Short mmCIF file of C-alpha atoms in Angstrom, two decimals:
data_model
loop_
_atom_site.label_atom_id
_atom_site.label_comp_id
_atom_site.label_asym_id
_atom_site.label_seq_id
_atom_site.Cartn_x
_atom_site.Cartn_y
_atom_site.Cartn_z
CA UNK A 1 0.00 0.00 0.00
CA UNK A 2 2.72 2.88 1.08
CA UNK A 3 4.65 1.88 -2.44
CA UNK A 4 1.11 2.01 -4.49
CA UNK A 5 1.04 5.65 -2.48
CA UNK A 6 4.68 6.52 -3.52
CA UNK A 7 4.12 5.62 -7.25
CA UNK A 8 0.63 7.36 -6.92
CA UNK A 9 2.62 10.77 -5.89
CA UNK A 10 5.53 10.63 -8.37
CA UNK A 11 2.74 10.58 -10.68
CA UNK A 12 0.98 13.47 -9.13
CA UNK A 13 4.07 15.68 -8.53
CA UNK A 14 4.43 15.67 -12.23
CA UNK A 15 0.95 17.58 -12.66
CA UNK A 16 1.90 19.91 -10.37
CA UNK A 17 2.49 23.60 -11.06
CA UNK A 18 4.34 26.43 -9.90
CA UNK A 19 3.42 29.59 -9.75
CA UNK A 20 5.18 31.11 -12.34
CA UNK A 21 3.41 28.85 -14.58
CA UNK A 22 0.28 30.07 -13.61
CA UNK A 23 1.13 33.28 -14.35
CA UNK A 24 2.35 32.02 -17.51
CA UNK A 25 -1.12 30.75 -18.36
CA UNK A 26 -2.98 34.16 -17.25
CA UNK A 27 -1.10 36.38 -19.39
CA UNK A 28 -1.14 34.17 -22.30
CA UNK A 29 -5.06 33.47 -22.12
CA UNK A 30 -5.38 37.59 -21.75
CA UNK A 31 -3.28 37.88 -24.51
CA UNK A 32 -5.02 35.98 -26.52
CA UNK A 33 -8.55 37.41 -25.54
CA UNK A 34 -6.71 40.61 -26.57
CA UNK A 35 -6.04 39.33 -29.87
CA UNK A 36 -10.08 37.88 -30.04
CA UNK A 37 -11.19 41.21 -28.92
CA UNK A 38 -9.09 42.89 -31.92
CA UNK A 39 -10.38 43.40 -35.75
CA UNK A 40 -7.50 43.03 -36.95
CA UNK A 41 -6.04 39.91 -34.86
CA UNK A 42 -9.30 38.42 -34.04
CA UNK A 43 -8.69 35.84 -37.65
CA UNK A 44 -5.53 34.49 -35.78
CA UNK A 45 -6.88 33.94 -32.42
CA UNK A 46 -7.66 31.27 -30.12
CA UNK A 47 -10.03 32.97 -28.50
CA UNK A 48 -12.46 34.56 -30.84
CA UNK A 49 -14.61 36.68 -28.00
CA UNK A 50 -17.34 36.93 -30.54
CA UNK A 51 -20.22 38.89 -29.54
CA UNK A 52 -24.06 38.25 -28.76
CA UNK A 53 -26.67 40.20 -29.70
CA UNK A 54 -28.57 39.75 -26.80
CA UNK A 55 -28.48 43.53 -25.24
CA UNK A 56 -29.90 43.11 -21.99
CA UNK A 57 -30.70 40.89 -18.53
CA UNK A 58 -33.96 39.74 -17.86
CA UNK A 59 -35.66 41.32 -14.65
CA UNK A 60 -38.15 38.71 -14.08
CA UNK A 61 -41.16 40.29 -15.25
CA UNK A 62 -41.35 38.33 -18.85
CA UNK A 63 -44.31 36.93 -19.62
CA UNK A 64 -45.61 34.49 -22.28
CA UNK A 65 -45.08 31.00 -23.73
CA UNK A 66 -42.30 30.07 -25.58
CA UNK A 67 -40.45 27.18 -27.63
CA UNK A 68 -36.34 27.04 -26.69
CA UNK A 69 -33.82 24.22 -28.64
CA UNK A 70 -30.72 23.44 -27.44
CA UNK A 71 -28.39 21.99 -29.56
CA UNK A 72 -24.52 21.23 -28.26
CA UNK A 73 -23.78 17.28 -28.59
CA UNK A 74 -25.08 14.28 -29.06
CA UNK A 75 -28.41 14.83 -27.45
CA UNK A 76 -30.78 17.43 -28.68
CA UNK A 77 -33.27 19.19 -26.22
CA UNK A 78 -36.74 20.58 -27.24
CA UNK A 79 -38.27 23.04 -24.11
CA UNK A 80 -42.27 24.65 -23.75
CA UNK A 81 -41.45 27.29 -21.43
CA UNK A 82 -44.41 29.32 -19.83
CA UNK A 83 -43.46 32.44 -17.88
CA UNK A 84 -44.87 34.71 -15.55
CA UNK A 85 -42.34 36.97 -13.96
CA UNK A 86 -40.77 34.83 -11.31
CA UNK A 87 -42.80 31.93 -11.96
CA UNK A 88 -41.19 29.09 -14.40
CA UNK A 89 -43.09 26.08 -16.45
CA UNK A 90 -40.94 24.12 -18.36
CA UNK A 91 -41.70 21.12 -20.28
CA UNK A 92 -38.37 19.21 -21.91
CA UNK A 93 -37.78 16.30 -23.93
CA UNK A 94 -33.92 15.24 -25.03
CA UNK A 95 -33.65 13.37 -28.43
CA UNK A 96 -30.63 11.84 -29.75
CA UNK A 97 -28.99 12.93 -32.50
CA UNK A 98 -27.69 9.96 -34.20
CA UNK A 99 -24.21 9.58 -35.89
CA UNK A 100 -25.11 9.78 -39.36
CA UNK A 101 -27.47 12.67 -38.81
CA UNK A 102 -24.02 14.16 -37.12
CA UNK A 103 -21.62 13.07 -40.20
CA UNK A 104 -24.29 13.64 -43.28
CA UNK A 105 -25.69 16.65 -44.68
CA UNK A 106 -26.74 19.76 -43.29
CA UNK A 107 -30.41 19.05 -44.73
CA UNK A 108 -30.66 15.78 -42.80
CA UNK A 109 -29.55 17.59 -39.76
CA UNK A 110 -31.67 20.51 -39.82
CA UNK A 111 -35.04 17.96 -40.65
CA UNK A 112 -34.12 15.94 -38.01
CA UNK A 113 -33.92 18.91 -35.47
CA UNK A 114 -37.56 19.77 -37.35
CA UNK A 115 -39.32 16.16 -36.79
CA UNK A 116 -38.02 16.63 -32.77
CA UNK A 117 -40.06 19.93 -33.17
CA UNK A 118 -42.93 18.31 -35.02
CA UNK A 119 -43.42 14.93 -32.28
CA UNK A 120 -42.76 17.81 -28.85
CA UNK A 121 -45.44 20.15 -30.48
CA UNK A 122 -47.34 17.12 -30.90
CA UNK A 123 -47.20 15.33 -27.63
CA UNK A 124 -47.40 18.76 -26.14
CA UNK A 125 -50.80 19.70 -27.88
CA UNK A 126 -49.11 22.44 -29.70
CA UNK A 127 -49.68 22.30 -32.65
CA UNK A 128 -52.18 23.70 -34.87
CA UNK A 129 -52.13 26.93 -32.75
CA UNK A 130 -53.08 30.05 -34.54
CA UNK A 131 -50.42 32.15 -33.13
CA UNK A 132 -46.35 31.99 -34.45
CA UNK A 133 -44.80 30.79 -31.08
CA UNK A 134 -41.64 32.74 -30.43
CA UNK A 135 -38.40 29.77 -30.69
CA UNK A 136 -34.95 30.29 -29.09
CA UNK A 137 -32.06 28.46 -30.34
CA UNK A 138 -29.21 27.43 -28.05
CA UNK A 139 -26.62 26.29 -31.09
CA UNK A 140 -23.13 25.67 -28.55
CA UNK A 141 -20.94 25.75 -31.67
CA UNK A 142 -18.69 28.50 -33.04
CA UNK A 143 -21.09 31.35 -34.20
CA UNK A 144 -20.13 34.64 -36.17
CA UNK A 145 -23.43 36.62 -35.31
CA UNK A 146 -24.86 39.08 -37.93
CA UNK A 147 -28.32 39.73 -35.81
CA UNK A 148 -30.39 38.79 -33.04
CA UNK A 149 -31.22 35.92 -35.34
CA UNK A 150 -28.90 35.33 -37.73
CA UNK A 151 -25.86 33.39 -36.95
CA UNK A 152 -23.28 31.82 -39.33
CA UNK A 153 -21.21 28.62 -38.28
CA UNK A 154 -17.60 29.51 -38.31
CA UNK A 155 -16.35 26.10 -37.87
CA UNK A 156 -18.17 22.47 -36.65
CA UNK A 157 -16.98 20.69 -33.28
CA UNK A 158 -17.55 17.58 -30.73
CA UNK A 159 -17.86 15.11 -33.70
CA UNK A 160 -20.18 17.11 -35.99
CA UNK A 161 -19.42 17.51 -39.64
CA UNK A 162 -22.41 17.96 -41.37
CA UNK A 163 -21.83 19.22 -44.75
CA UNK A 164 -23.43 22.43 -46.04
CA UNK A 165 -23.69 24.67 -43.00
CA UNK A 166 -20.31 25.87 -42.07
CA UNK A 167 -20.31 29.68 -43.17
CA UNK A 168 -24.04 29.35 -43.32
CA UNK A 169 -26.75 30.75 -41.14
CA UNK A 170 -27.87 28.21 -38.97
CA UNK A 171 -31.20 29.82 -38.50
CA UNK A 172 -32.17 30.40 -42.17
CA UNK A 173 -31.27 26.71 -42.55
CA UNK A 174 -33.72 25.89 -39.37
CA UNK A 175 -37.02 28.23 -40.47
CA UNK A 176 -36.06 26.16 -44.05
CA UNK A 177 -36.10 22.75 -42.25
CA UNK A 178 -39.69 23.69 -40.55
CA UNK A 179 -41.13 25.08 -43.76
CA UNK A 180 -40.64 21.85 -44.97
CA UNK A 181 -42.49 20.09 -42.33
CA UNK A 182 -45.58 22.76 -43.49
CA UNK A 183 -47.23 22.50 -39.85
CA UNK A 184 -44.85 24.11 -37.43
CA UNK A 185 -46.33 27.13 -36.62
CA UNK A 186 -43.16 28.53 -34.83
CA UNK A 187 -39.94 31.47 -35.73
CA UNK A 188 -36.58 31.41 -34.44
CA UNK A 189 -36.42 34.75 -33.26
CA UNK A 190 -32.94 34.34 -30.80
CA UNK A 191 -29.73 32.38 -31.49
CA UNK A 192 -27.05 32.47 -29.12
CA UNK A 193 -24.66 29.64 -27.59
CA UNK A 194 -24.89 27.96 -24.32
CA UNK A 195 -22.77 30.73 -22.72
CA UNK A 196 -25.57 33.25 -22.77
CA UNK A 197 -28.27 30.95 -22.34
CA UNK A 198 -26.70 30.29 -18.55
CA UNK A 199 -26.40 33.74 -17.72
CA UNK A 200 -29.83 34.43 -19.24
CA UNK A 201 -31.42 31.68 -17.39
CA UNK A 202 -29.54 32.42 -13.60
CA UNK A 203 -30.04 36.41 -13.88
CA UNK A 204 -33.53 35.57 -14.47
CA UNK A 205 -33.87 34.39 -10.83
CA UNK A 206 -31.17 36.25 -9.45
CA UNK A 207 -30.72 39.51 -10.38
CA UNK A 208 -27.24 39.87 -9.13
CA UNK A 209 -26.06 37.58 -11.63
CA UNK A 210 -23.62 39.48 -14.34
CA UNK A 211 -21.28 36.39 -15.35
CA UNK A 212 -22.25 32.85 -17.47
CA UNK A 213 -19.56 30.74 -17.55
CA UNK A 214 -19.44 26.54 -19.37
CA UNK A 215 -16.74 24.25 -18.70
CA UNK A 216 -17.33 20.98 -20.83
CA UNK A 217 -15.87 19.63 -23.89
CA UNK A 218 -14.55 23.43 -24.28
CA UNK A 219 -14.30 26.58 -22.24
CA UNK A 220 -16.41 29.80 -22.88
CA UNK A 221 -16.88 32.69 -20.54
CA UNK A 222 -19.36 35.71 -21.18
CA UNK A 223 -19.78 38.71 -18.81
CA UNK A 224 -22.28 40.96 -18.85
#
């Protein structure tokens, strides 16, 4: 046991850092924000700091019923979301997204995200309703925004590759997905990444919160 414990901590010690490494870290990851935040550099860096359109917190006196996808792996997540001020109803279902949905076309991606649409509406007794529901879409991938809803793909990630949507606008490619289905009575009217959906959700219920911040299969941090 006390060798098993001395091979354990040879291992460890390795991982350890000093901190002039740390430092080393901090002013490279601000130098590279820098470079993200610059018009010039921002083609070269790591860190693209692109922006979101969304111009304000909520204050917790929205109102209404909505339609929210959320879009950043394997698993795809269709939300009803009924709100008045403080008070939440959500309704959620998570479909799978399957490999060669992820690897094929764009087309076959975007129809699949539509038929999701078309069987929550359905089991959710949605459909058919006279008035355009409002739809925000969480799309956690790279994103060069041009608009409140209008986004373009800068580059795929976490296995995707479907063909025909990098540089595109992934919400012109959605409303064209559900125009195709013919009875989704719904508009896109937000894209933003998972980032801003965080912050949007937390500062709903606490008003003190200024700061979304993801750690997963990448690392994105948006202040307010």
């Amino acid at each position: 046991m006390t060798d098993n414990q001395g091979d354990i901590e040879n291992v460890l010690g390795e991982l350890k850092l000093g901190d002039d490494v740390y430092k080393k870290v901090v002013s490279v990851f601000e130098e590279e924000i820098d470079k993200g935040l610059g018009k010039r550099t921002n083609p070269d860096a790591t860190i693209k700091m692109f922006p979101t359109y969304v111009r304000s917190l909520p204050n917790g006196t929205e109102n209404g019923d909505f339609l929210a996808l959320d879009l950043g792996g394997t698993n795809f997540r269709v939300l009803n979301i009924h709100l008045e001020g403080k008070e939440v109803d959500m309704k959620s279902k998570i479909y799978v997204v399957p490999p060669d949905v992820m690897t094929g076309t764009g087309t076959e991606l975007f129809d699949h995200i539509a038929d999701c649409i078309e069987k929550f509406m359905s089991e959710n007794d949605l459909l058919g309703n006279s008035r355009k529901i409002p739809l925000g879409f969480t799309f956690s991938f790279p994103l060069k925004q041009e608009g409140l809803n209008k986004a373009r793909l800068v580059t795929w990630t976490k296995g995707f590759t479907s063909s025909g949507v990098e540089g595109e606008d992934v919400v012109q490619l959605l409303h064209e997905a559900i125009q195709r289905k013919g009875n989704l009575n719904v508009e896109c009217v937000a894209v933003i990444n998972d980032t801003v959906g965080a912050l949007m959700s937390c500062a709903h219920d606490d008003q003190n919160c200024h700061i979304g911040l993801i750690i997963g299969t990448g690392y994105i941090y948006l202040q307010y």
